[in-house]
Amino acid sequence: MSENTTQNNNLLGLTARWTSAARAIESQREDRLFDDPWAAALAGENGANWIEGLHAGNDGALTALRTRLFDDFLLGVTHEHEIRQVVFIAAGLDTRAYRLAWPEGTRHFELDQPQVLEYKEQILTSAAATPTCERRAIAVDLTGPWTESLQKAGFDPQQPVAWLLEGFLVYLPTGSEIRMLEDVTTLATPDSWLGFDAVNTEMLTSQWTRPLIEMMEKAGVPWKGMLDDPKGLLAERGWRATLVQLGEEGMNFGRWSYPVIPLSVPGVPRFWFITAQRHASTQEES
């Protein structure tokens, strides 16, 4: 692994602490959308200091809404569609394997950098946290091959799976972003599910979002990936997708007070939240 790759991985590990800090703040609210009792410990001092140093308009609300959306998504597909494999790519310091009520027999695979998973294991072991499913952590560099490591850990490519790529794809160049989705597709049987978030080109180029983009660049973790038509891209690969934006039904929970700009309006920065089901043939909807 090159020095630059190692440095980038360390910085991405830091973003996991930032996310945990936002989840810790949400968990302290009386009207919280979820409860993550280990988030504060996982965030540590670095994560807490980052949240405190942000200006008004930080991503705390975005993180809370995204977390709740994908909580509901994963519980829905595992309980209602009898999915018993869950794969979380770039799992970071997420604790869903510990805090959600998974159906009996659920096997939860978490892929991330070795140092992130080791740190997470240390904190959760110290807190005597117990998984509510069968959890398997897979240390891997996601900038290289990873599918073989997943299968060696017990993943069954012949069985349906729920995939989650939360808060991850935006850090990849667009080409790598698409290749990651293609790798996921190769291991997704019909009736598998997929959840992820992404941004469009205007999110990275608009004057309205420059403060956010410059903040991430200054922190050393610039946003790179852009998907302008995630539904179309997924349809070409055999997925039937649903897309929501911040503030729309299913992505509001009484927390988003800003107006939702219709998709018909061009040139608008957009944060996509996508859930999709793999169907048997791309010809089904022709």
mmCIF file of C-alpha atoms in Angstrom:
data_model
loop_
_atom_site.group_PDB
_atom_site.id
_atom_site.type_symbol
_atom_site.label_atom_id
_atom_site.label_comp_id
_atom_site.label_asym_id
_atom_site.label_seq_id
_atom_site.Cartn_x
_atom_site.Cartn_y
_atom_site.Cartn_z
ATOM 1 C CA MET A 1 0.000 0.000 0.000
ATOM 2 C CA SER A 2 1.401 3.407 -0.945
ATOM 3 C CA GLU A 3 2.068 6.176 1.567
ATOM 4 C CA ASN A 4 -0.671 8.305 -0.024
ATOM 5 C CA THR A 5 -3.198 5.468 0.219
ATOM 6 C CA THR A 6 -2.336 4.909 3.874
ATOM 7 C CA GLN A 7 -2.712 8.618 4.618
ATOM 8 C CA ASN A 8 -6.069 8.774 2.824
ATOM 9 C CA ASN A 9 -7.296 5.715 4.707
ATOM 10 C CA ASN A 10 -6.332 7.331 8.011
ATOM 11 C CA LEU A 11 -8.282 10.452 7.088
ATOM 12 C CA LEU A 12 -11.315 8.421 6.070
ATOM 13 C CA GLY A 13 -11.071 6.681 9.440
ATOM 14 C CA LEU A 14 -11.347 10.114 11.017
ATOM 15 C CA THR A 15 -14.580 10.807 9.141
ATOM 16 C CA ALA A 16 -16.024 7.723 10.847
ATOM 17 C CA ARG A 17 -15.413 9.459 14.194
ATOM 18 C CA TRP A 18 -17.137 12.570 12.896
ATOM 19 C CA THR A 19 -20.174 10.511 11.947
ATOM 20 C CA SER A 20 -20.198 8.872 15.379
ATOM 21 C CA ALA A 21 -20.074 12.326 16.996
ATOM 22 C CA ALA A 22 -23.157 13.401 15.053
ATOM 23 C CA ARG A 23 -24.929 10.178 16.066
ATOM 24 C CA ALA A 24 -23.975 10.764 19.695
ATOM 25 C CA ILE A 25 -25.590 14.199 19.628
ATOM 26 C CA GLU A 26 -28.739 12.762 18.049
ATOM 27 C CA SER A 27 -28.903 10.019 20.688
ATOM 28 C CA GLN A 28 -29.008 12.660 23.436
ATOM 29 C CA ARG A 29 -32.152 14.325 22.075
ATOM 30 C CA GLU A 30 -35.525 13.634 23.655
ATOM 31 C CA ASP A 31 -37.011 13.317 20.163
ATOM 32 C CA ARG A 32 -34.103 11.237 18.858
ATOM 33 C CA LEU A 33 -34.562 9.282 15.662
ATOM 34 C CA PHE A 34 -32.415 6.423 16.981
ATOM 35 C CA ASP A 35 -30.345 5.569 20.027
ATOM 36 C CA ASP A 36 -26.672 4.727 19.623
ATOM 37 C CA PRO A 37 -25.350 4.269 23.176
ATOM 38 C CA TRP A 38 -21.767 3.708 22.014
ATOM 39 C CA ALA A 39 -21.480 6.609 19.580
ATOM 40 C CA ALA A 40 -19.866 9.069 22.001
ATOM 41 C CA ALA A 41 -17.144 6.626 23.025
ATOM 42 C CA LEU A 42 -16.480 5.728 19.394
ATOM 43 C CA ALA A 43 -16.310 9.390 18.368
ATOM 44 C CA GLY A 44 -13.702 10.115 20.993
ATOM 45 C CA GLU A 45 -12.153 13.509 21.505
ATOM 46 C CA ASN A 46 -11.360 14.044 17.824
ATOM 47 C CA GLY A 47 -14.936 13.482 16.740
ATOM 48 C CA ALA A 48 -16.392 15.618 19.510
ATOM 49 C CA ASN A 49 -14.005 18.491 18.795
ATOM 50 C CA TRP A 50 -14.883 18.419 15.121
ATOM 51 C CA ILE A 51 -18.607 18.703 15.798
ATOM 52 C CA GLU A 52 -18.068 21.522 18.279
ATOM 53 C CA GLY A 53 -15.936 23.410 15.779
ATOM 54 C CA LEU A 54 -18.503 23.397 12.996
ATOM 55 C CA HIS A 55 -20.536 26.440 12.082
ATOM 56 C CA ALA A 56 -24.328 26.446 12.043
ATOM 57 C CA GLY A 57 -25.680 24.234 9.311
ATOM 58 C CA ASN A 58 -23.387 21.280 10.041
ATOM 59 C CA ASP A 59 -24.278 17.804 8.861
ATOM 60 C CA GLY A 60 -25.714 16.635 12.168
ATOM 61 C CA ALA A 61 -29.255 16.676 10.789
ATOM 62 C CA LEU A 62 -28.167 14.997 7.573
ATOM 63 C CA THR A 63 -26.398 12.224 9.480
ATOM 64 C CA ALA A 64 -29.390 11.682 11.759
ATOM 65 C CA LEU A 65 -31.839 11.504 8.859
ATOM 66 C CA ARG A 66 -29.584 9.230 6.823
ATOM 67 C CA THR A 67 -29.027 6.913 9.771
ATOM 68 C CA ARG A 68 -32.751 6.585 10.451
ATOM 69 C CA LEU A 69 -33.561 6.080 6.751
ATOM 70 C CA PHE A 70 -31.132 3.181 6.433
ATOM 71 C CA ASP A 71 -32.122 1.752 9.828
ATOM 72 C CA ASP A 72 -35.677 1.484 8.554
ATOM 73 C CA PHE A 73 -34.520 0.153 5.187
ATOM 74 C CA LEU A 74 -32.412 -2.653 6.652
ATOM 75 C CA LEU A 75 -34.980 -3.716 9.227
ATOM 76 C CA GLY A 76 -37.686 -3.637 6.591
ATOM 77 C CA VAL A 77 -35.942 -5.836 4.035
ATOM 78 C CA THR A 78 -34.614 -8.334 6.580
ATOM 79 C CA HIS A 79 -37.947 -8.780 8.365
ATOM 80 C CA GLU A 80 -40.350 -8.454 5.434
ATOM 81 C CA HIS A 81 -38.316 -10.141 2.694
ATOM 82 C CA GLU A 82 -36.485 -12.721 4.808
ATOM 83 C CA ILE A 83 -33.028 -11.448 3.886
ATOM 84 C CA ARG A 84 -30.494 -13.022 6.237
ATOM 85 C CA GLN A 85 -27.252 -11.618 4.845
ATOM 86 C CA VAL A 86 -26.346 -7.964 5.376
ATOM 87 C CA VAL A 87 -23.133 -6.509 3.957
ATOM 88 C CA PHE A 88 -21.997 -3.075 5.063
ATOM 89 C CA ILE A 89 -19.177 -1.739 2.871
ATOM 90 C CA ALA A 90 -17.017 0.881 4.617
ATOM 91 C CA ALA A 91 -18.864 0.168 7.848
ATOM 92 C CA GLY A 92 -16.743 2.584 9.841
ATOM 93 C CA LEU A 93 -17.844 2.909 13.458
ATOM 94 C CA ASP A 94 -21.452 1.994 12.766
ATOM 95 C CA THR A 95 -23.157 -0.057 15.501
ATOM 96 C CA ARG A 96 -26.218 -1.428 13.726
ATOM 97 C CA ALA A 97 -25.019 -4.977 14.373
ATOM 98 C CA TYR A 98 -25.401 -4.163 18.081
ATOM 99 C CA ARG A 99 -28.346 -1.792 18.366
ATOM 100 C CA LEU A 100 -30.934 -3.044 15.844
ATOM 101 C CA ALA A 101 -33.398 -5.906 16.387
ATOM 102 C CA TRP A 102 -32.307 -8.279 13.616
ATOM 103 C CA PRO A 103 -34.295 -11.377 12.674
ATOM 104 C CA GLU A 104 -32.937 -14.629 14.023
ATOM 105 C CA GLY A 105 -30.246 -16.051 11.774
ATOM 106 C CA THR A 106 -29.049 -12.738 10.364
ATOM 107 C CA ARG A 107 -25.387 -12.687 9.402
ATOM 108 C CA HIS A 108 -23.867 -9.204 9.324
ATOM 109 C CA PHE A 109 -20.630 -8.603 7.392
ATOM 110 C CA GLU A 110 -18.682 -5.393 7.972
ATOM 111 C CA LEU A 111 -15.855 -4.382 5.612
ATOM 112 C CA ASP A 112 -13.419 -1.600 6.400
ATOM 113 C CA GLN A 113 -9.801 -0.703 7.048
ATOM 114 C CA PRO A 114 -8.000 -2.826 9.668
ATOM 115 C CA GLN A 115 -7.268 0.125 11.969
ATOM 116 C CA VAL A 116 -10.915 1.249 11.939
ATOM 117 C CA LEU A 117 -12.236 -2.211 12.812
ATOM 118 C CA GLU A 118 -9.572 -2.739 15.486
ATOM 119 C CA TYR A 119 -10.410 0.563 17.156
ATOM 120 C CA LYS A 120 -14.113 -0.200 16.988
ATOM 121 C CA GLU A 121 -13.618 -3.664 18.479
ATOM 122 C CA GLN A 122 -11.587 -2.202 21.343
ATOM 123 C CA ILE A 123 -14.219 0.385 22.263
ATOM 124 C CA LEU A 124 -17.202 -1.973 21.991
ATOM 125 C CA THR A 125 -15.443 -4.743 23.924
ATOM 126 C CA SER A 126 -14.601 -2.288 26.705
ATOM 127 C CA ALA A 127 -18.274 -1.302 26.797
ATOM 128 C CA ALA A 128 -19.326 -4.987 26.978
ATOM 129 C CA ALA A 129 -21.463 -4.467 23.878
ATOM 130 C CA THR A 130 -23.039 -7.629 22.441
ATOM 131 C CA PRO A 131 -24.116 -8.036 18.794
ATOM 132 C CA THR A 132 -27.790 -8.807 18.163
ATOM 133 C CA CYS A 133 -26.847 -10.896 15.112
ATOM 134 C CA GLU A 134 -23.920 -12.938 13.867
ATOM 135 C CA ARG A 135 -21.328 -10.263 13.106
ATOM 136 C CA ARG A 136 -18.254 -10.842 10.952
ATOM 137 C CA ALA A 137 -15.681 -8.059 10.560
ATOM 138 C CA ILE A 138 -13.515 -8.161 7.437
ATOM 139 C CA ALA A 139 -10.376 -6.020 7.356
ATOM 140 C CA VAL A 140 -9.745 -5.011 3.754
ATOM 141 C CA ASP A 141 -8.505 -2.141 1.612
ATOM 142 C CA LEU A 142 -11.591 -1.194 -0.380
ATOM 143 C CA THR A 143 -9.488 0.548 -3.007
ATOM 144 C CA GLY A 144 -8.379 -2.952 -4.099
ATOM 145 C CA PRO A 145 -10.089 -6.338 -4.570
ATOM 146 C CA TRP A 146 -12.444 -7.224 -1.737
ATOM 147 C CA THR A 147 -15.070 -9.677 -3.026
ATOM 148 C CA GLU A 148 -12.926 -12.755 -2.400
ATOM 149 C CA SER A 149 -12.327 -11.713 1.220
ATOM 150 C CA LEU A 150 -16.063 -11.365 1.712
ATOM 151 C CA GLN A 151 -16.759 -14.849 0.385
ATOM 152 C CA LYS A 152 -13.964 -16.378 2.472
ATOM 153 C CA ALA A 153 -15.662 -14.882 5.537
ATOM 154 C CA GLY A 154 -18.785 -16.955 4.847
ATOM 155 C CA PHE A 155 -20.811 -14.789 2.484
ATOM 156 C CA ASP A 156 -23.031 -16.924 0.230
ATOM 157 C CA PRO A 157 -23.342 -15.384 -3.255
ATOM 158 C CA GLN A 158 -26.236 -17.734 -4.017
ATOM 159 C CA GLN A 159 -28.464 -16.173 -1.352
ATOM 160 C CA PRO A 160 -30.164 -12.747 -1.390
ATOM 161 C CA VAL A 161 -28.357 -9.985 0.471
ATOM 162 C CA ALA A 162 -28.973 -6.477 1.736
ATOM 163 C CA TRP A 163 -26.081 -4.180 0.832
ATOM 164 C CA LEU A 164 -25.384 -0.852 2.493
ATOM 165 C CA LEU A 165 -22.855 1.721 1.289
ATOM 166 C CA GLU A 166 -23.541 4.645 3.606
ATOM 167 C CA GLY A 167 -21.477 7.822 3.549
ATOM 168 C CA PHE A 168 -18.816 6.202 1.384
ATOM 169 C CA LEU A 169 -19.225 6.545 -2.372
ATOM 170 C CA VAL A 170 -18.832 10.326 -2.384
ATOM 171 C CA TYR A 171 -15.164 9.907 -1.417
ATOM 172 C CA LEU A 172 -14.423 7.796 -4.503
ATOM 173 C CA PRO A 173 -13.737 9.180 -7.972
ATOM 174 C CA THR A 174 -16.818 8.702 -10.140
ATOM 175 C CA GLY A 175 -15.281 5.823 -12.098
ATOM 176 C CA SER A 176 -14.391 3.969 -8.892
ATOM 177 C CA GLU A 177 -17.851 4.723 -7.539
ATOM 178 C CA ILE A 178 -19.459 3.003 -10.513
ATOM 179 C CA ARG A 179 -17.059 0.057 -10.359
ATOM 180 C CA MET A 180 -17.927 -0.452 -6.703
ATOM 181 C CA LEU A 181 -21.629 -0.659 -7.594
ATOM 182 C CA GLU A 182 -20.792 -3.105 -10.371
ATOM 183 C CA ASP A 183 -18.826 -5.306 -7.945
ATOM 184 C CA VAL A 184 -21.811 -5.302 -5.613
ATOM 185 C CA THR A 185 -24.087 -6.255 -8.502
ATOM 186 C CA THR A 186 -21.959 -9.292 -9.392
ATOM 187 C CA LEU A 187 -22.592 -10.678 -5.892
ATOM 188 C CA ALA A 188 -26.278 -9.736 -5.702
ATOM 189 C CA THR A 189 -28.756 -12.458 -6.623
ATOM 190 C CA PRO A 190 -32.288 -11.515 -7.734
ATOM 191 C CA ASP A 191 -34.334 -10.198 -4.781
ATOM 192 C CA SER A 192 -31.240 -8.686 -3.175
ATOM 193 C CA TRP A 193 -31.455 -5.103 -1.909
ATOM 194 C CA LEU A 194 -29.123 -2.119 -1.973
ATOM 195 C CA GLY A 195 -28.974 1.166 -0.072
ATOM 196 C CA PHE A 196 -26.537 4.042 -0.556
ATOM 197 C CA ASP A 197 -26.232 7.808 -0.745
ATOM 198 C CA ALA A 198 -24.622 9.928 -3.463
ATOM 199 C CA VAL A 199 -24.442 13.470 -4.803
ATOM 200 C CA ASN A 200 -24.841 15.047 -8.225
ATOM 201 C CA THR A 201 -22.343 17.209 -10.116
ATOM 202 C CA GLU A 202 -23.871 20.469 -8.913
ATOM 203 C CA MET A 203 -23.295 19.460 -5.297
ATOM 204 C CA LEU A 204 -19.561 19.669 -5.980
ATOM 205 C CA THR A 205 -19.600 22.719 -8.250
ATOM 206 C CA SER A 206 -22.380 25.041 -7.051
ATOM 207 C CA GLN A 207 -21.607 28.272 -5.237
ATOM 208 C CA TRP A 208 -24.257 27.349 -2.690
ATOM 209 C CA THR A 209 -22.389 24.249 -1.563
ATOM 210 C CA ARG A 210 -18.833 25.585 -1.804
ATOM 211 C CA PRO A 211 -18.460 26.109 1.975
ATOM 212 C CA LEU A 212 -19.190 22.412 2.595
ATOM 213 C CA ILE A 213 -16.954 21.224 -0.242
ATOM 214 C CA GLU A 214 -14.084 23.485 0.858
ATOM 215 C CA MET A 215 -14.441 22.303 4.453
ATOM 216 C CA MET A 216 -14.025 18.681 3.358
ATOM 217 C CA GLU A 217 -11.092 19.572 1.102
ATOM 218 C CA LYS A 218 -9.387 21.420 3.962
ATOM 219 C CA ALA A 219 -9.900 18.391 6.193
ATOM 220 C CA GLY A 220 -8.113 16.243 3.609
ATOM 221 C CA VAL A 221 -11.145 14.165 2.612
ATOM 222 C CA PRO A 222 -12.523 15.836 -0.521
ATOM 223 C CA TRP A 223 -15.744 14.696 -2.106
ATOM 224 C CA LYS A 224 -15.010 13.270 -5.556
ATOM 225 C CA GLY A 225 -17.819 11.043 -6.806
ATOM 226 C CA MET A 226 -20.828 12.306 -8.744
ATOM 227 C CA LEU A 227 -23.935 10.453 -9.900
ATOM 228 C CA ASP A 228 -26.390 12.562 -11.887
ATOM 229 C CA ASP A 229 -28.793 9.718 -12.725
ATOM 230 C CA PRO A 230 -28.473 6.979 -10.100
ATOM 231 C CA LYS A 231 -31.818 5.407 -11.014
ATOM 232 C CA GLY A 232 -30.831 5.080 -14.657
ATOM 233 C CA LEU A 233 -27.383 3.745 -13.816
ATOM 234 C CA LEU A 234 -28.881 1.093 -11.545
ATOM 235 C CA ALA A 235 -31.605 0.154 -14.026
ATOM 236 C CA GLU A 236 -28.919 -0.652 -16.601
ATOM 237 C CA ARG A 237 -27.451 -3.096 -14.083
ATOM 238 C CA GLY A 238 -30.664 -4.841 -13.147
ATOM 239 C CA TRP A 239 -31.860 -2.810 -10.142
ATOM 240 C CA ARG A 240 -35.258 -1.208 -9.590
ATOM 241 C CA ALA A 241 -34.505 1.891 -7.533
ATOM 242 C CA THR A 242 -36.344 4.417 -5.386
ATOM 243 C CA LEU A 243 -34.745 7.812 -4.843
ATOM 244 C CA VAL A 244 -35.520 10.391 -2.169
ATOM 245 C CA GLN A 245 -34.052 13.792 -1.365
ATOM 246 C CA LEU A 246 -33.611 15.542 1.944
ATOM 247 C CA GLY A 247 -36.957 16.824 3.137
ATOM 248 C CA GLU A 248 -39.121 14.528 1.031
ATOM 249 C CA GLU A 249 -41.497 12.003 2.572
ATOM 250 C CA GLY A 250 -39.412 9.249 4.113
ATOM 251 C CA MET A 251 -36.447 11.576 4.531
ATOM 252 C CA ASN A 252 -37.854 14.253 6.779
ATOM 253 C CA PHE A 253 -39.031 12.880 10.159
ATOM 254 C CA GLY A 254 -40.009 16.430 11.115
ATOM 255 C CA ARG A 255 -36.375 17.562 11.049
ATOM 256 C CA TRP A 256 -35.827 19.165 7.647
ATOM 257 C CA SER A 257 -37.254 22.688 7.431
ATOM 258 C CA TYR A 258 -35.841 23.681 4.047
ATOM 259 C CA PRO A 259 -37.927 23.502 0.856
ATOM 260 C CA VAL A 260 -37.550 20.544 -1.476
ATOM 261 C CA ILE A 261 -36.756 21.651 -5.015
ATOM 262 C CA PRO A 262 -38.506 19.516 -7.670
ATOM 263 C CA LEU A 263 -36.337 17.320 -9.860
ATOM 264 C CA SER A 264 -37.627 19.208 -12.893
ATOM 265 C CA VAL A 265 -35.576 22.243 -11.837
ATOM 266 C CA PRO A 266 -32.109 21.991 -13.449
ATOM 267 C CA GLY A 267 -28.755 23.013 -12.020
ATOM 268 C CA VAL A 268 -29.615 22.283 -8.375
ATOM 269 C CA PRO A 269 -27.220 20.591 -5.918
ATOM 270 C CA ARG A 270 -28.791 17.307 -4.879
ATOM 271 C CA PHE A 271 -28.037 14.709 -2.238
ATOM 272 C CA TRP A 272 -29.512 11.367 -3.313
ATOM 273 C CA PHE A 273 -30.644 8.582 -0.968
ATOM 274 C CA ILE A 274 -31.252 5.426 -2.935
ATOM 275 C CA THR A 275 -32.762 2.054 -2.109
ATOM 276 C CA ALA A 276 -33.068 -0.600 -4.782
ATOM 277 C CA GLN A 277 -34.089 -4.208 -5.381
ATOM 278 C CA ARG A 278 -32.319 -6.470 -7.855
ATOM 279 C CA HIS A 279 -34.712 -8.109 -10.302
ATOM 280 C CA ALA A 280 -34.182 -11.180 -12.444
ATOM 281 C CA SER A 281 -33.802 -9.487 -15.801
ATOM 282 C CA THR A 282 -33.145 -5.984 -17.058
ATOM 283 C CA GLN A 283 -35.797 -6.719 -19.697
ATOM 284 C CA GLU A 284 -38.642 -6.901 -17.182
ATOM 285 C CA GLU A 285 -39.470 -3.198 -17.422
ATOM 286 C CA SER A 286 -38.918 -2.745 -21.168
#
